Amino acid sequence: MSGKVAIVTGSNKGIGFAIVRGLCKKFDGLVYLTSRDVERGKKAVADLEKEGLHPSFHQLDITDNKSVETFRDFIKEKHGGIDILVNNAAIAFKGNAPEPAGIQAEQTIAVNYFSVLNTCEKLFPLVKNGGRVVNVSSSAGQLRNIPSEALRNRFKDPNLTIPQLSELMQQYIEAAKQGTHVPEWGNSSYAVSKVGLTALTMIQQRMLNDRDIKVNAVHPGYVDTDMSSHKGTLTIDEGAAAPVFLAVEADDTVKGQFVWYDKQIASWDGPRPT
């Protein structure tokens, strides 16, 4: 059970795949590439092995509690702990998706917020003191994307708890089902999910300060991936640069922050960096 361990969720393709690649090059330890689909995950590992890199694979579907618990038990038994956890797994509906707003809201928040929260709650007890957690958010996760000032103030309340945040996420889902969400929440389930994830990051940092665990949210940039319908301008390796930086290179003072793809600390509730 010796040696260091890094884990990247949802990493058989796209930014997650490139984060694994970057960690294999810069992290002095074992890197786990995880994915829902075993065959796709193993193929991704084989592709990296062709580059002379040596990640390990384990199945992990963050939407399946049994899968999360199986993975947790495996890591605990084999390694005893986690040094780096990168929460990358996420979904996004396309702009022309036919599903009603309520369905999009429920499914997007379920994966991008509630499943990430559950994964963190299962894995955080294994994160070693001094470890690092990187939550892959988005520019959509900036607070300015929520139209309602009252809601923005609730999200950035320094005393906000996880149960209160989860209740806010549920309130959004109900509003979307009723068709009343746009004036206060905006028209993007993805944006609300990433605002929730960024808010969660701030709460997690407060909760883990006494263990010297650094938790940061990161906007990886507009990356050429399936999720962006390949409209992004950055390569996956460019998108992985800031997450990898936070995982292995950032100063220990960088914690509880929202970090831009160029590694600048950004204002969560202000304008984007120039």
Coordinates of C-alpha atoms in Angstrom, one line a residue:
M1 CA 0.0 0.0 0.0
S2 CA 2.9 2.3 -0.6
G3 CA 3.2 5.0 -3.2
K4 CA 1.0 7.9 -4.3
V5 CA -2.3 7.6 -6.1
A6 CA -4.2 10.0 -8.4
I7 CA -7.7 9.4 -9.7
V8 CA -9.5 11.0 -12.6
T9 CA -13.2 10.4 -13.1
G10 CA -14.7 10.2 -16.6
S11 CA -11.3 9.9 -18.2
N12 CA -11.6 7.6 -21.2
K13 CA -11.8 10.5 -23.6
G14 CA -11.6 14.3 -23.9
I15 CA -10.3 16.5 -21.2
G16 CA -10.3 13.7 -18.6
F17 CA -8.1 11.5 -20.9
A18 CA -5.6 14.4 -21.3
I19 CA -5.6 15.0 -17.6
V20 CA -4.5 11.4 -17.1
R21 CA -1.9 11.9 -19.8
G22 CA -0.6 15.0 -18.0
L23 CA -0.6 13.4 -14.6
C24 CA 1.3 10.4 -16.0
K25 CA 4.0 12.8 -17.1
K26 CA 4.1 15.0 -14.0
F27 CA 2.9 13.1 -11.0
D28 CA 5.2 10.8 -9.1
G29 CA 2.7 8.0 -8.5
L30 CA 0.1 5.7 -10.0
V31 CA -2.7 7.4 -12.0
Y32 CA -6.1 5.7 -12.4
L33 CA -8.0 6.3 -15.6
T34 CA -11.7 5.5 -14.9
S35 CA -14.8 5.3 -17.0
R36 CA -18.2 3.8 -17.0
D37 CA -17.5 1.5 -20.0
V38 CA -14.8 -1.0 -19.3
E39 CA -13.8 -1.6 -23.0
R40 CA -13.5 2.1 -23.7
G41 CA -11.5 2.6 -20.6
K42 CA -9.1 -0.2 -21.4
K43 CA -8.7 1.1 -24.9
A44 CA -7.8 4.5 -23.5
V45 CA -5.2 3.0 -21.3
A46 CA -3.8 1.0 -24.3
D47 CA -3.6 4.3 -26.3
L48 CA -1.6 5.9 -23.5
E49 CA 0.7 2.9 -23.2
K50 CA 1.6 3.4 -26.9
E51 CA 2.9 6.8 -25.8
G52 CA 5.1 5.1 -23.1
L53 CA 2.8 6.1 -20.3
H54 CA 1.4 3.6 -17.7
P55 CA -1.9 4.5 -16.2
S56 CA -4.1 1.9 -14.4
F57 CA -7.7 1.3 -15.2
H58 CA -10.7 0.8 -13.0
Q59 CA -14.4 0.9 -13.9
L60 CA -16.2 3.8 -12.2
D61 CA -19.7 5.2 -13.0
I62 CA -20.3 8.1 -10.6
T63 CA -24.0 7.9 -11.2
D64 CA -24.1 4.3 -9.8
N65 CA -23.6 4.2 -6.0
K66 CA -22.6 0.6 -6.0
S67 CA -19.9 1.3 -8.6
V68 CA -18.6 4.2 -6.5
E69 CA -18.5 2.0 -3.4
T70 CA -16.8 -0.8 -5.2
F71 CA -14.1 1.6 -6.4
R72 CA -13.7 3.1 -3.0
D73 CA -13.2 -0.3 -1.4
F74 CA -10.7 -1.3 -4.0
I75 CA -8.6 1.8 -3.5
K76 CA -8.8 1.5 0.2
E77 CA -7.7 -2.2 0.2
K78 CA -5.0 -1.8 -2.5
H79 CA -3.6 1.6 -1.7
G80 CA -4.9 2.8 1.6
G81 CA -5.5 6.4 0.4
I82 CA -5.7 9.0 -2.4
D83 CA -3.3 11.8 -3.0
I84 CA -5.1 13.5 -6.0
L85 CA -8.8 13.3 -6.9
V86 CA -9.9 15.0 -10.2
N87 CA -13.7 15.1 -10.5
N88 CA -14.0 15.4 -14.3
A89 CA -17.1 13.3 -15.2
A90 CA -20.0 15.3 -16.4
I91 CA -22.7 15.5 -19.0
A92 CA -24.2 18.4 -21.1
F93 CA -27.2 18.4 -23.4
K94 CA -26.7 19.9 -26.8
G95 CA -28.3 23.3 -27.5
N96 CA -30.9 21.7 -29.8
A97 CA -31.7 18.8 -27.5
P98 CA -35.4 18.0 -27.8
E99 CA -35.8 17.0 -24.1
P100 CA -38.0 19.3 -22.0
A101 CA -36.3 21.7 -19.6
G102 CA -37.4 19.7 -16.6
I103 CA -35.8 16.5 -17.9
Q104 CA -32.6 18.3 -18.9
A105 CA -32.4 19.9 -15.4
E106 CA -33.0 16.7 -13.5
Q107 CA -30.5 14.7 -15.5
T108 CA -27.8 17.3 -15.6
I109 CA -28.0 18.2 -11.9
A110 CA -28.1 14.5 -11.1
V111 CA -24.8 13.8 -12.8
N112 CA -22.9 17.1 -12.5
Y113 CA -23.8 17.9 -8.9
F114 CA -25.4 15.1 -7.0
S115 CA -23.3 12.3 -8.4
V116 CA -20.1 14.3 -7.9
L117 CA -21.2 15.1 -4.3
N118 CA -21.8 11.4 -3.6
T119 CA -18.5 10.4 -5.1
C120 CA -16.7 13.0 -2.9
E121 CA -18.5 11.9 0.2
K122 CA -17.4 8.3 -0.5
L123 CA -13.8 9.0 -1.4
F124 CA -12.9 12.0 0.8
P125 CA -12.2 9.8 3.8
L126 CA -9.5 8.2 1.7
V127 CA -7.9 11.5 0.6
K128 CA -4.6 11.9 2.6
N129 CA -3.9 14.9 4.7
G130 CA -2.2 17.3 2.3
G131 CA -4.0 15.9 -0.7
R132 CA -5.5 17.8 -3.6
V133 CA -9.0 17.8 -5.1
V134 CA -9.7 19.4 -8.5
N135 CA -13.4 19.9 -9.5
V136 CA -13.6 20.5 -13.2
S137 CA -16.1 23.3 -13.6
S138 CA -16.6 25.7 -16.5
S139 CA -16.9 29.4 -17.3
A140 CA -20.6 28.5 -17.1
G141 CA -19.9 27.9 -13.4
Q142 CA -19.4 31.6 -12.7
L143 CA -22.0 33.1 -10.4
R144 CA -22.8 35.9 -12.9
N145 CA -24.6 33.3 -15.0
I146 CA -27.4 33.2 -12.4
P147 CA -29.7 36.2 -13.1
S148 CA -31.3 36.4 -9.6
E149 CA -29.2 38.6 -7.2
A150 CA -31.0 36.8 -4.3
L151 CA -29.9 33.4 -5.6
R152 CA -26.4 34.6 -6.2
N153 CA -26.2 35.9 -2.6
R154 CA -27.4 32.5 -1.3
F155 CA -24.7 30.6 -3.4
K156 CA -21.9 32.8 -2.1
D157 CA -23.0 32.9 1.5
P158 CA -19.8 32.0 3.4
N159 CA -21.9 29.9 5.8
L160 CA -23.7 27.9 3.1
T161 CA -23.9 24.2 4.0
I162 CA -24.0 21.2 1.6
P163 CA -27.6 20.3 2.6
Q164 CA -28.6 23.9 1.8
L165 CA -26.8 23.9 -1.5
S166 CA -28.4 20.6 -2.4
E167 CA -31.8 22.1 -1.6
L168 CA -31.0 25.0 -4.0
M169 CA -30.2 22.5 -6.7
Q170 CA -33.5 20.7 -6.0
Q171 CA -35.4 24.0 -6.2
Y172 CA -33.9 24.6 -9.6
I173 CA -35.0 21.2 -10.8
E174 CA -38.6 21.9 -9.6
A175 CA -38.6 25.3 -11.2
A176 CA -37.5 23.9 -14.5
K177 CA -40.2 21.2 -14.3
Q178 CA -42.8 24.0 -13.8
G179 CA -41.3 26.1 -16.6
T180 CA -40.7 29.1 -14.2
H181 CA -36.9 28.8 -14.0
V182 CA -35.6 31.3 -16.7
P183 CA -36.1 34.6 -14.9
E184 CA -34.1 33.6 -11.8
W185 CA -32.0 30.7 -12.9
G186 CA -31.3 31.3 -16.6
N187 CA -31.9 28.8 -19.4
S188 CA -28.9 26.5 -19.0
S189 CA -29.0 23.4 -16.8
Y190 CA -25.3 23.0 -17.5
A191 CA -24.6 26.5 -16.1
V192 CA -26.6 25.8 -13.0
S193 CA -24.9 22.5 -12.4
K194 CA -21.5 24.0 -12.7
V195 CA -22.4 27.0 -10.4
G196 CA -23.5 24.3 -7.9
L197 CA -20.2 22.4 -8.4
T198 CA -18.2 25.6 -7.8
A199 CA -20.2 26.5 -4.7
L200 CA -19.6 22.9 -3.5
T201 CA -15.9 23.5 -4.0
M202 CA -15.9 26.5 -1.6
I203 CA -17.8 24.5 1.0
Q204 CA -15.6 21.5 0.7
Q205 CA -12.5 23.7 1.2
R206 CA -13.9 25.0 4.5
M207 CA -14.7 21.5 5.6
L208 CA -11.2 20.1 4.8
N209 CA -9.0 23.0 5.9
D210 CA -8.1 21.1 9.1
R211 CA -6.7 18.3 7.0
D212 CA -4.7 20.6 4.8
I213 CA -6.5 19.3 1.7
K214 CA -6.6 21.8 -1.2
V215 CA -9.9 21.9 -3.1
N216 CA -10.2 24.1 -6.2
A217 CA -12.6 24.5 -9.2
V218 CA -11.2 25.0 -12.6
H219 CA -12.5 26.3 -16.0
P220 CA -10.4 24.2 -18.5
G221 CA -11.3 26.5 -21.4
Y222 CA -13.4 26.0 -24.5
V223 CA -12.0 22.6 -25.6
D224 CA -12.5 20.6 -28.8
T225 CA -14.4 17.6 -27.4
D226 CA -17.6 15.7 -27.9
M227 CA -19.2 17.8 -25.1
S228 CA -18.5 21.0 -27.1
S229 CA -19.6 19.3 -30.3
H230 CA -16.0 19.9 -31.4
K231 CA -16.5 23.6 -31.6
G232 CA -13.9 24.4 -28.9
T233 CA -10.7 26.1 -29.9
L234 CA -8.3 24.4 -27.4
T235 CA -6.8 21.0 -27.7
I236 CA -7.6 18.5 -24.9
D237 CA -4.0 18.8 -23.7
E238 CA -4.4 22.6 -23.5
G239 CA -7.7 22.0 -21.6
A240 CA -5.9 19.6 -19.2
A241 CA -3.1 22.1 -18.4
A242 CA -4.9 24.0 -15.6
P243 CA -6.4 20.9 -13.9
V244 CA -3.0 19.2 -13.9
F245 CA -1.4 22.4 -12.6
L246 CA -3.8 22.5 -9.7
A247 CA -3.2 18.8 -9.0
V248 CA 0.5 18.7 -8.9
E249 CA 2.2 22.2 -9.3
A250 CA 0.1 24.9 -7.8
D251 CA 1.4 26.6 -4.6
D252 CA -0.2 25.3 -1.4
T253 CA -1.8 28.7 -0.9
V254 CA -4.1 28.1 -3.9
K255 CA -7.2 26.6 -2.2
G256 CA -10.9 27.2 -2.4
Q257 CA -10.4 29.1 -5.6
F258 CA -12.0 29.3 -9.1
V259 CA -9.1 29.0 -11.6
W260 CA -9.1 29.9 -15.3
Y261 CA -7.6 27.7 -18.0
D262 CA -4.5 30.0 -18.1
K263 CA -3.9 29.2 -14.4
Q264 CA -5.1 32.6 -13.2
I265 CA -7.2 32.7 -10.1
A266 CA -10.5 34.2 -11.3
S267 CA -13.4 35.9 -9.5
W268 CA -16.2 33.5 -9.1
D269 CA -18.8 36.2 -8.9
G270 CA -17.1 38.8 -11.1
P271 CA -16.2 39.2 -14.7
R272 CA -13.9 36.7 -16.4
P273 CA -10.2 37.5 -16.4
T274 CA -8.8 39.4 -19.4

